PDB file of C-alpha atoms and ligand atoms in Angstrom:
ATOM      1  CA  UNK A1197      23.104  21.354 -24.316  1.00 35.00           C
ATOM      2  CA  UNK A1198      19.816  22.727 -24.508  1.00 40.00           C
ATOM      3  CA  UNK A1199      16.918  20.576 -22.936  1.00 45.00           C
ATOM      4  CA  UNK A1200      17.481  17.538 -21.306  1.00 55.00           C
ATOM      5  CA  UNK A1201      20.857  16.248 -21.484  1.00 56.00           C
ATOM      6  CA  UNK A1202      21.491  12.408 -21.360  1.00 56.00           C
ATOM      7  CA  UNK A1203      21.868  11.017 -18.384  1.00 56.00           C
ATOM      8  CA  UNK A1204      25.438  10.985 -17.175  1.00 60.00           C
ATOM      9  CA  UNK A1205      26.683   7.620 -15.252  1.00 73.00           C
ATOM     10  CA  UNK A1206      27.330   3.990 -16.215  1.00 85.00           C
ATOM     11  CA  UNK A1207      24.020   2.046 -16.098  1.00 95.00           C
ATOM     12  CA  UNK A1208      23.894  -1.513 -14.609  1.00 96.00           C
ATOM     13  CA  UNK A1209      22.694  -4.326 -17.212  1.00 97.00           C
ATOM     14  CA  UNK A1210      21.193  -7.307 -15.667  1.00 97.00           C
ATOM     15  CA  UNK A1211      20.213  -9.653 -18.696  1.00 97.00           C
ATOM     16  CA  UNK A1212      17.969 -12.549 -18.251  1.00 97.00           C
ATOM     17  CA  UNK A1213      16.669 -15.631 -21.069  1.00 97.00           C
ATOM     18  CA  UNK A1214      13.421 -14.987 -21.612  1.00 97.00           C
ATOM     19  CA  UNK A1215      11.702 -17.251 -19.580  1.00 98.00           C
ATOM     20  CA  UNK A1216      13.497 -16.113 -16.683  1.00 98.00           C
ATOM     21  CA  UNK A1217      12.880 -11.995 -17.057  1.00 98.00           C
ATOM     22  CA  UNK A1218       9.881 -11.451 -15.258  1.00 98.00           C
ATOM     23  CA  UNK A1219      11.748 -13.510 -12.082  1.00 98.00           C
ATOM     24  CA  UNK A1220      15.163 -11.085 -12.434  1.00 98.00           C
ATOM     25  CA  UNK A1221      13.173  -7.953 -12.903  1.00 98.00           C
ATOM     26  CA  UNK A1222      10.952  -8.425  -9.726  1.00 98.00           C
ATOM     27  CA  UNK A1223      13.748  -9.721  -7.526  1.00 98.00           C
ATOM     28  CA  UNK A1224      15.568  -6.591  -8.714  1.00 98.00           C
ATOM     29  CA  UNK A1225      12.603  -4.105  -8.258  1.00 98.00           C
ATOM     30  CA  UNK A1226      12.250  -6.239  -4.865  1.00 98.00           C
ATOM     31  CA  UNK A1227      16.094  -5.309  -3.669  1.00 98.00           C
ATOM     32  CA  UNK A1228      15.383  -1.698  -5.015  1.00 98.00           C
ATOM     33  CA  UNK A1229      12.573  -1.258  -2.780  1.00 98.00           C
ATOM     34  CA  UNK A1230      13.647  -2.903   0.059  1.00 98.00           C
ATOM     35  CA  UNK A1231      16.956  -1.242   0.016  1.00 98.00           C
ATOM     36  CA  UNK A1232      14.510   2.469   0.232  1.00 98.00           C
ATOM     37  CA  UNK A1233      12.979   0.825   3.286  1.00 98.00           C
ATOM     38  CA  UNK A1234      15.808  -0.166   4.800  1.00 98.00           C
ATOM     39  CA  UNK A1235      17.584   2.731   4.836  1.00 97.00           C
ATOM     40  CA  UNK A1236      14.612   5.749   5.208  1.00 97.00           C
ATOM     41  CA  UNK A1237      11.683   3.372   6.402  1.00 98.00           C
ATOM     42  CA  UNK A1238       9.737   3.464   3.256  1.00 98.00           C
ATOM     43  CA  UNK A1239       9.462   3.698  -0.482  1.00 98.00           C
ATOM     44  CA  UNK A1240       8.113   5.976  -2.657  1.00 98.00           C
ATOM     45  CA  UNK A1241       7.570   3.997  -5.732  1.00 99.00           C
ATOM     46  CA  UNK A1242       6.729   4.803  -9.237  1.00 99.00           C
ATOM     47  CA  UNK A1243       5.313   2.077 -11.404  1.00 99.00           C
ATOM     48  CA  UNK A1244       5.715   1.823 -15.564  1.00 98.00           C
ATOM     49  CA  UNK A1245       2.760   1.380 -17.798  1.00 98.00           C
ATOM     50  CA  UNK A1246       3.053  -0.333 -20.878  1.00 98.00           C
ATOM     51  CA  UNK A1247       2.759  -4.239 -21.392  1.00 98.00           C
ATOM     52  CA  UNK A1248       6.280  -5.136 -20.424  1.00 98.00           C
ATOM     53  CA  UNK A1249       5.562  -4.964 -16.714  1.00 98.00           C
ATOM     54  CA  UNK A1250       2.700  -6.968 -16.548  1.00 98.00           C
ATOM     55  CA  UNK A1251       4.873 -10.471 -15.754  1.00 98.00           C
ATOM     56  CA  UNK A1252       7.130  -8.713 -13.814  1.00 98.00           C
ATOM     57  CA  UNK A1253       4.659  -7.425 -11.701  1.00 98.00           C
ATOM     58  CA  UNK A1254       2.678 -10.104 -11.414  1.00 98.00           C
ATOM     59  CA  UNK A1255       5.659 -12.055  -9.923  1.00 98.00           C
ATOM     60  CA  UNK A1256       7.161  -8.606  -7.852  1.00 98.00           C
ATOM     61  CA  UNK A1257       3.098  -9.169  -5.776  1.00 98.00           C
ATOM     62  CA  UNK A1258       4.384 -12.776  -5.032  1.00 97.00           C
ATOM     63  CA  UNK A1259       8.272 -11.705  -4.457  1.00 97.00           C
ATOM     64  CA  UNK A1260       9.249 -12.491  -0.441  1.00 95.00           C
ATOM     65  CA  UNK A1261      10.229  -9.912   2.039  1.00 94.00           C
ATOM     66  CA  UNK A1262       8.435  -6.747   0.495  1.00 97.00           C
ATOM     67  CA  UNK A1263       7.565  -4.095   3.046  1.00 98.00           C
ATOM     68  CA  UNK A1264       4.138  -3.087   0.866  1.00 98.00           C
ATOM     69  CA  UNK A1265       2.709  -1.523   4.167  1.00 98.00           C
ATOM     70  CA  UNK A1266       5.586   0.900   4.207  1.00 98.00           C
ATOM     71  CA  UNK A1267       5.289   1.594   0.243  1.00 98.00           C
ATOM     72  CA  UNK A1268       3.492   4.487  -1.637  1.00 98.00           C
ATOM     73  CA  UNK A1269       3.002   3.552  -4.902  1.00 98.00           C
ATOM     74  CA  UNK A1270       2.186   6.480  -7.488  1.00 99.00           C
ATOM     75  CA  UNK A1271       3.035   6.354 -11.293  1.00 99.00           C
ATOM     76  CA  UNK A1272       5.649   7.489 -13.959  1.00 98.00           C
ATOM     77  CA  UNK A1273       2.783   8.471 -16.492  1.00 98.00           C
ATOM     78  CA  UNK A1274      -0.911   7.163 -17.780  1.00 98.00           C
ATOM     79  CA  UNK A1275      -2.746   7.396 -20.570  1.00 98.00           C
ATOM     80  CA  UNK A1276      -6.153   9.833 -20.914  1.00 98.00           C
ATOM     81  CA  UNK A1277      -9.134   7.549 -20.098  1.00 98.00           C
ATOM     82  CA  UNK A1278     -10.910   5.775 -17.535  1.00 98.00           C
ATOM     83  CA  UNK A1279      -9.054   3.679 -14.781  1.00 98.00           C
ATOM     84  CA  UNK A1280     -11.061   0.662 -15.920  1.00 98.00           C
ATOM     85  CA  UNK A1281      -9.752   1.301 -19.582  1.00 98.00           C
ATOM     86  CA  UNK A1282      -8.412  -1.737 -20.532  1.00 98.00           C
ATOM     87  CA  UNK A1283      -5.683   1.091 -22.114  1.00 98.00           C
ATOM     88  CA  UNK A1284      -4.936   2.251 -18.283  1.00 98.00           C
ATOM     89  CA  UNK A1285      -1.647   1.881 -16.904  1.00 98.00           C
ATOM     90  CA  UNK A1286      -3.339   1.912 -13.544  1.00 98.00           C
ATOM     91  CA  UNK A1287      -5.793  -0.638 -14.661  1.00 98.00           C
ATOM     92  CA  UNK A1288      -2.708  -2.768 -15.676  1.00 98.00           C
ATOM     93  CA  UNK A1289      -1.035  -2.264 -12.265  1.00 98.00           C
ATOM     94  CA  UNK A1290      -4.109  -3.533 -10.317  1.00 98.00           C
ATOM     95  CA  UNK A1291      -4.715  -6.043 -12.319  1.00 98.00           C
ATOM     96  CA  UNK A1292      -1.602  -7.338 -12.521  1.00 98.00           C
ATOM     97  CA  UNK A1293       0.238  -6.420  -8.838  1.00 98.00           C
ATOM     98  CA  UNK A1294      -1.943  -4.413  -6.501  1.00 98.00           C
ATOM     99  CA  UNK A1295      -4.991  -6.627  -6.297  1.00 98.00           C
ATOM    100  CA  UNK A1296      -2.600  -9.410  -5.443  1.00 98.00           C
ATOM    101  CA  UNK A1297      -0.555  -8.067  -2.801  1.00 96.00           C
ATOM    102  CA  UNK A1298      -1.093  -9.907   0.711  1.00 89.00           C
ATOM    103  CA  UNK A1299      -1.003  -6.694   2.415  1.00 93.00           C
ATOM    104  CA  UNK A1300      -1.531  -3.056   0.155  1.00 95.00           C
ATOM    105  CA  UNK A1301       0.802  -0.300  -0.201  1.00 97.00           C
ATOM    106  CA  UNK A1302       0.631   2.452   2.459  1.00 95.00           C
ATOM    107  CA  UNK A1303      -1.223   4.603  -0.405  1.00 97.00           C
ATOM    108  CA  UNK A1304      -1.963   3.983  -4.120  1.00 98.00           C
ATOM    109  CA  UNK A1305      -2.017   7.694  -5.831  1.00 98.00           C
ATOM    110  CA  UNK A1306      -3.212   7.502  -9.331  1.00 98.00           C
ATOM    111  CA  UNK A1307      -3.020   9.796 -12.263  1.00 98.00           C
ATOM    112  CA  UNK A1308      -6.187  11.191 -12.815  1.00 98.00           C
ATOM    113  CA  UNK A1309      -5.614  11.675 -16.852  1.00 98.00           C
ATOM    114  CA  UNK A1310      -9.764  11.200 -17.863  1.00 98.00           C
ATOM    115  CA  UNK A1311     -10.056  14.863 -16.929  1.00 98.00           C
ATOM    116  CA  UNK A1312     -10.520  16.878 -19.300  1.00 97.00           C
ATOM    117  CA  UNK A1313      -8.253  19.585 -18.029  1.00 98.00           C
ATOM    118  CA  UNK A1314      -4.936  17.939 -18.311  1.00 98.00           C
ATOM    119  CA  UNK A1315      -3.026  20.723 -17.214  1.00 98.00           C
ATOM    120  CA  UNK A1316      -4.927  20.927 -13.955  1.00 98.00           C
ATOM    121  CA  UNK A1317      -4.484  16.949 -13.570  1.00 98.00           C
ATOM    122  CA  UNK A1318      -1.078  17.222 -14.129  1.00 98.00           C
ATOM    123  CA  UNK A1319      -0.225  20.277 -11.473  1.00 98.00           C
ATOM    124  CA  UNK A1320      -2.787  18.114  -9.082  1.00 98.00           C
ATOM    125  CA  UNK A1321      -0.909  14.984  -8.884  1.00 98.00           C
ATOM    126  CA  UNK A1322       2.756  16.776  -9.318  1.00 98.00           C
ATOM    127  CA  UNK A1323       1.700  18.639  -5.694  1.00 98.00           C
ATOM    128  CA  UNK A1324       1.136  14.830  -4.630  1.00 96.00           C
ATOM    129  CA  UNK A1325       4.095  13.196  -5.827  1.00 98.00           C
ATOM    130  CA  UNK A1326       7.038  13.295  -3.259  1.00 98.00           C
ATOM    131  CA  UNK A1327      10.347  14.767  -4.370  1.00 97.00           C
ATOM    132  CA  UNK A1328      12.252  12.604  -4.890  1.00 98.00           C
ATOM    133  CA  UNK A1329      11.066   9.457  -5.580  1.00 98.00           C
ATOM    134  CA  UNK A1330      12.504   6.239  -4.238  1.00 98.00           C
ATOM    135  CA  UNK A1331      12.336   4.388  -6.925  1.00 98.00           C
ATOM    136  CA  UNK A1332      10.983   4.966 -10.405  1.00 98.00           C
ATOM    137  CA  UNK A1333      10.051   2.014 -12.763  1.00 99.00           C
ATOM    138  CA  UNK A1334      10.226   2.920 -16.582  1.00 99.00           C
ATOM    139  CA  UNK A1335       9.859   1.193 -20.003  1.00 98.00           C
ATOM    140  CA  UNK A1336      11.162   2.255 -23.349  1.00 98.00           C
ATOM    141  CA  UNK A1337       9.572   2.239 -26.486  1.00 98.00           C
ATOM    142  CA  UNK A1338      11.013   1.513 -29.691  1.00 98.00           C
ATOM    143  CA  UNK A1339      11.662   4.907 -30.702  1.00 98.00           C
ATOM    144  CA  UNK A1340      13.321   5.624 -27.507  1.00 98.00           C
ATOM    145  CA  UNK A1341      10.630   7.097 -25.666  1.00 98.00           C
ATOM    146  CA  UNK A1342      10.037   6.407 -21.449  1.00 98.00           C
ATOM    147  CA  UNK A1343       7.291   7.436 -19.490  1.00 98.00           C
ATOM    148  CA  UNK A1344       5.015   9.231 -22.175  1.00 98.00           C
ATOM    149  CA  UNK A1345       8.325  11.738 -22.886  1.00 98.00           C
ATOM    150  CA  UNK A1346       8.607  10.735 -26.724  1.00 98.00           C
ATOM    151  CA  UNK A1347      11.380  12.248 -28.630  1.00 98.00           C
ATOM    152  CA  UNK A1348      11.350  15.642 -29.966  1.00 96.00           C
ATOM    153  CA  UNK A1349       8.704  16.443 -27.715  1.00 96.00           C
ATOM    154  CA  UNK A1350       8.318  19.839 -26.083  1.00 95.00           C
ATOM    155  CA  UNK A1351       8.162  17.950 -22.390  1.00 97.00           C
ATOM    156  CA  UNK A1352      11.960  17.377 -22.739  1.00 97.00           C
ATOM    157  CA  UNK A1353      12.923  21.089 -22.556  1.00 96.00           C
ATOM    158  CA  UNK A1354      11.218  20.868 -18.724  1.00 96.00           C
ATOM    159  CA  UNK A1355      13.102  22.386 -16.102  1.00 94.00           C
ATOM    160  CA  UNK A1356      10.778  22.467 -13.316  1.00 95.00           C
ATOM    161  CA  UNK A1357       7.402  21.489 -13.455  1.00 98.00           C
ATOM    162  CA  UNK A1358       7.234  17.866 -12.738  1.00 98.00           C
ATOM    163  CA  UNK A1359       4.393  16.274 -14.343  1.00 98.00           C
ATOM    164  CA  UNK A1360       2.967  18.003 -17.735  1.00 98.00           C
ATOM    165  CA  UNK A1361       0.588  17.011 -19.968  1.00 98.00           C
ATOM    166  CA  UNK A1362       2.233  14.995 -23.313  1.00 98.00           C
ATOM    167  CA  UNK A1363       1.023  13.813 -26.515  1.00 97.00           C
ATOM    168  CA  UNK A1364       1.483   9.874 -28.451  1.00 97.00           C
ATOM    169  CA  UNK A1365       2.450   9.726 -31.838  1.00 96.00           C
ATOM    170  CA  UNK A1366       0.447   6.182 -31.002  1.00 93.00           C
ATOM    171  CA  UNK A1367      -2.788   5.984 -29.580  1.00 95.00           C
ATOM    172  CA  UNK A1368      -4.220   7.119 -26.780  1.00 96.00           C
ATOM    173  CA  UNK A1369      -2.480  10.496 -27.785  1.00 97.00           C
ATOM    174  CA  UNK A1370      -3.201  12.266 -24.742  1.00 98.00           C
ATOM    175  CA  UNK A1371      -1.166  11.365 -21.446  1.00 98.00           C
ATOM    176  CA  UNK A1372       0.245  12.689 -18.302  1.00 98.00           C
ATOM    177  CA  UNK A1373       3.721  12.458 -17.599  1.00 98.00           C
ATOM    178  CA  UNK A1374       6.849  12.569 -15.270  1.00 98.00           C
ATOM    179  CA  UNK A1375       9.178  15.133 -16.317  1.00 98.00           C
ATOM    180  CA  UNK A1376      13.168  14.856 -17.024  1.00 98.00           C
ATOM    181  CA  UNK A1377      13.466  16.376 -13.394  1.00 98.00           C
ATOM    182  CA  UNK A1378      11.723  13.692 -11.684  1.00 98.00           C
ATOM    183  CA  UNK A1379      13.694  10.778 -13.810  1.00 98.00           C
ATOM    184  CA  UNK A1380      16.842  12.054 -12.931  1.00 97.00           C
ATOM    185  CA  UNK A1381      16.106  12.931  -9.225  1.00 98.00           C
ATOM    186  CA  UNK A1382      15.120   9.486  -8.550  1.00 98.00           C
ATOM    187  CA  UNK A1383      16.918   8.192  -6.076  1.00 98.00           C
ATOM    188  CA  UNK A1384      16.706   4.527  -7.964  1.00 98.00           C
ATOM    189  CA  UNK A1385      15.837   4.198 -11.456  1.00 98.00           C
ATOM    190  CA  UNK A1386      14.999   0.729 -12.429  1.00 98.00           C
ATOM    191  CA  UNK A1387      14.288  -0.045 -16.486  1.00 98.00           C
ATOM    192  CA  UNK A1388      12.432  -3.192 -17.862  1.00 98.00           C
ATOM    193  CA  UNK A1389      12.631  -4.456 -21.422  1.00 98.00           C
ATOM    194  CA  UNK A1390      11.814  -7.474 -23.469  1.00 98.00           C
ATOM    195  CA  UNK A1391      12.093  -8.380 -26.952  1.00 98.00           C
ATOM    196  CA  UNK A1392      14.467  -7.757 -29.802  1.00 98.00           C
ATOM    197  CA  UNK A1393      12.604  -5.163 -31.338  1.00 98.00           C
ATOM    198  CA  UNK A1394      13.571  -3.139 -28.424  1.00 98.00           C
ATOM    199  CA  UNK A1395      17.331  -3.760 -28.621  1.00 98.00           C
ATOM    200  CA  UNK A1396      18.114  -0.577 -31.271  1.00 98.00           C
ATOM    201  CA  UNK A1397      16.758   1.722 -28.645  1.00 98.00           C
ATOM    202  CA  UNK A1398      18.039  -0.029 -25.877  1.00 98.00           C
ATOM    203  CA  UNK A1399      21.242   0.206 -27.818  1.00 98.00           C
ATOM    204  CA  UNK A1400      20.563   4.188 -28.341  1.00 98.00           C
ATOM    205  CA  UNK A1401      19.508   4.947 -24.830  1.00 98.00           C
ATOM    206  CA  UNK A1402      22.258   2.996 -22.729  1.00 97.00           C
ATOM    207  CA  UNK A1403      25.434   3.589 -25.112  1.00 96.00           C
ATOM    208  CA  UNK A1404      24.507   6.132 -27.679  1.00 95.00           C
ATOM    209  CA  UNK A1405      25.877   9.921 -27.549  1.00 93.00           C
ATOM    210  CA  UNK A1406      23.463  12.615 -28.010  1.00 92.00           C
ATOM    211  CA  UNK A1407      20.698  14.982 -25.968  1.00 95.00           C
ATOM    212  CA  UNK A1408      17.802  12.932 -24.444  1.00 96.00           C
ATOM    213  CA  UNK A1409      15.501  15.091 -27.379  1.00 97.00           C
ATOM    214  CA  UNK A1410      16.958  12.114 -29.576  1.00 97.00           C
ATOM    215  CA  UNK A1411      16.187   9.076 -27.122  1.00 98.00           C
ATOM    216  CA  UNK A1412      14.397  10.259 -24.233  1.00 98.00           C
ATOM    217  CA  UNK A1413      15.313   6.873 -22.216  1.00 98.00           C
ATOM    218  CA  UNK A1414      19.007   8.076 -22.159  1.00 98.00           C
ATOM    219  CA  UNK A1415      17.208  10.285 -19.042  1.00 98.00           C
ATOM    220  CA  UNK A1416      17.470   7.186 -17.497  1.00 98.00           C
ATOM    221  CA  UNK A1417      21.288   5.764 -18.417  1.00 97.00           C
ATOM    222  CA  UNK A1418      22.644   6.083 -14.876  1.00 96.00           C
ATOM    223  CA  UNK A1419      20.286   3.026 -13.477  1.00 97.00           C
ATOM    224  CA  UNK A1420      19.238  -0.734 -13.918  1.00 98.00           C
ATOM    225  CA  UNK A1421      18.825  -2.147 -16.943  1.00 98.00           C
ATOM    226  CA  UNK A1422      16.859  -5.451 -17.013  1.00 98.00           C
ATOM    227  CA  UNK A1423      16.714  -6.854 -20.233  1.00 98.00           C
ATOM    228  CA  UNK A1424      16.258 -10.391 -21.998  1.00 98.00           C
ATOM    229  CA  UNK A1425      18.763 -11.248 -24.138  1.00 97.00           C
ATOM    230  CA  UNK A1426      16.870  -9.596 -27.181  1.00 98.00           C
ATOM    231  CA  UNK A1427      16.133  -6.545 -25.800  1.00 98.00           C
ATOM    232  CA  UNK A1428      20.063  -6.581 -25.273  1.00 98.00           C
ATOM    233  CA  UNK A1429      21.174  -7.954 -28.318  1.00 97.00           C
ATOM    234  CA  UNK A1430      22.421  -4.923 -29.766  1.00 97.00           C
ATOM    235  CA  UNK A1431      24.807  -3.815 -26.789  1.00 97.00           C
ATOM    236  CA  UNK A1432      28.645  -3.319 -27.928  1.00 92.00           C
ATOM    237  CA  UNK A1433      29.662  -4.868 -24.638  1.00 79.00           C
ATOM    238  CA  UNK A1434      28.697  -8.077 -22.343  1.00 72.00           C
ATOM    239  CA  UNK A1435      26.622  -6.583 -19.203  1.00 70.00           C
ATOM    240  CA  UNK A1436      29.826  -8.063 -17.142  1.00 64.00           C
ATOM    241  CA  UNK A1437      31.895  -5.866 -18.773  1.00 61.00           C
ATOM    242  CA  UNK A1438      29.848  -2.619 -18.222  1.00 62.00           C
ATOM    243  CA  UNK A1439      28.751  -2.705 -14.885  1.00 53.00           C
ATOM    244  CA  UNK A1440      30.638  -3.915 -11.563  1.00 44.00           C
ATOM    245  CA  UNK A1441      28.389  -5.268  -8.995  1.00 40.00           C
ATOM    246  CA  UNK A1442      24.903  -4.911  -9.479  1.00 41.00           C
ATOM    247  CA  UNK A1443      25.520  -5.907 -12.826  1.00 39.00           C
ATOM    248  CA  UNK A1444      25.890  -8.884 -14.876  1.00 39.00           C
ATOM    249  CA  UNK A1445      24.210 -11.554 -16.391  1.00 42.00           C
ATOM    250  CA  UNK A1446      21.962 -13.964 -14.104  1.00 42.00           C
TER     251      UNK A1446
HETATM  252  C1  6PG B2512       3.081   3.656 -21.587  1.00 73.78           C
HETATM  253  C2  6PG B2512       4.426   3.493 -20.922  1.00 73.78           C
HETATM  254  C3  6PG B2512       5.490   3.553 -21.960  1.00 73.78           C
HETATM  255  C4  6PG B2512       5.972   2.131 -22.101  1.00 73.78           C
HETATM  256  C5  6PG B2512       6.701   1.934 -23.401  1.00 73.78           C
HETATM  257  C6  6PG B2512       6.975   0.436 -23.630  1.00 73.78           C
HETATM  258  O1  6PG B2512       2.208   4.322 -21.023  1.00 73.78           O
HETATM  259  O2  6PG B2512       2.934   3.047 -22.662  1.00 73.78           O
HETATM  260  O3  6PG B2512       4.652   4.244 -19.890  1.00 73.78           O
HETATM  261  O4  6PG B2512       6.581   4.374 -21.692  1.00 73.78           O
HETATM  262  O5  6PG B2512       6.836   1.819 -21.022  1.00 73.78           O
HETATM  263  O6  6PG B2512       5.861   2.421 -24.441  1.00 73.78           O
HETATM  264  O7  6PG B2512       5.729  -0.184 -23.757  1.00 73.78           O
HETATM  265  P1  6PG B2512       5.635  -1.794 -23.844  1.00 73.78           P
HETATM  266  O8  6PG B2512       6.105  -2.302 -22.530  1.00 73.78           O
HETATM  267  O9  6PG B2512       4.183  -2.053 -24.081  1.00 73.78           O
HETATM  268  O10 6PG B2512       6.527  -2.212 -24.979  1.00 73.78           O
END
């Protein structure tokens, strides 16, 4: 299969009522993390953009037992304007974890996407971003996309560079993004969504056939899924049937 293939694996589906995603996503970004630590001494994280994360987030800065001194946190992708942008994904992470953590992460790398030489931004922060990650936080859009990999898009079909420059079919059109290396070398891949206009792609990514070029999120099959129940509502199969374990419904 040409270009990124799905990701092979059985994910793990956590589901979670609504009012009780944001607690179920941190706790499990929380374990993620502090199972990195545990084991190597720290944790390369990668955080999501979007709007999804920003509950989850602001409840992972007030989860217990988080290491953040022995955490770098870097991103997954970001859109191309300022960091005060009210678009920003790093904007969105400040506001919404890193300017409430007790103690900050070991290092905060951002991606510098206002440049106007995205290609240069892009090989920049790929020669900062460790290989690989501990654990990489991603959404999913409604048409499938994660990170700012959107389907059909020429990013897909990339085999070694690790962060390229992408374009939105929704505004801001110009980003920076992970590559399908760096989602499937993560070590942990975590994803967070809400809402049932998610759950066809949800659907598409975690049980559909097909070449990520169709649903880029399928990159990111062989991980957790934390959904509420209508981001999951299209699922064939009860999360306690799919995954053993981790899995399950809360
Ligand atoms: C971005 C994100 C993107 C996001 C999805 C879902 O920069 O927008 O990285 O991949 O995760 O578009 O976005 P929502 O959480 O806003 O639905």
């Amino acid at each position: 299969m040409d270009g990124a293939a799905a990701g092979g694996g059985e994910p793990s589906v956590r589901v979670a009522d609504p009012p009780r995603f944001a607690a179920l996503a941190a706790r499990v970004v929380a374990r993620e993390v502090g199972r990195s630590v545990a084991s190597r001494g720290r944790c390369d994280l990668a955080l999501a953009g979007g709007s999804t994360p920003r509950p989850v987030y602001r409840r992972l800065a007030r989860e217990p037992g988080v290491d953040w001194p022995s955490v770098r946190v870097y991103f997954g992708d970001e859109r191309a304007v300022p960091p005060d942008d009210p678009r920003s994904n790093f904007r969105m992470a400040r506001e919404e974890l890193l300017d409430r953590l007790p103690e900050g992460p070991a290092r905060v790398s951002r991606m510098r996407a206002e440049r106007d030489d995205l290609a240069s931004a892009a090989e920049a922060y790929a020669a900062t971003l460790p290989e690989p990650l501990d654990v990489l936080l991603l959404g999913i859009g409604e048409d499938g996309h994660t990170a700012s990999l959107f389907p059909g898009s020429p990013a897909l079909e990339e085999g070694s560079r690790r962060v390229v420059p992408s374009r939105s079919p929704d505004p801001p059109a110009r980003r920076l993004t992970v590559t399908p290396p760096v989602i499937e070398g993560a070590r942990s891949r975590v994803v967070l969504a809400a809402g049932e206009r998610k759950a066809p792609a949800v659907r598409a990514a975690v049980e559909g056939e097909g070449p990520a070029r169709d649903c880029p999120a399928r990159l990111a099959r062989p991980g957790t899924w934390v959904l509420d129940r209508g981001a999951a509502r299209a699922l064939s199969r009860s999360p306690e049937e799919r995954s053993s374990g981790a899995g399950g419904a809360t």
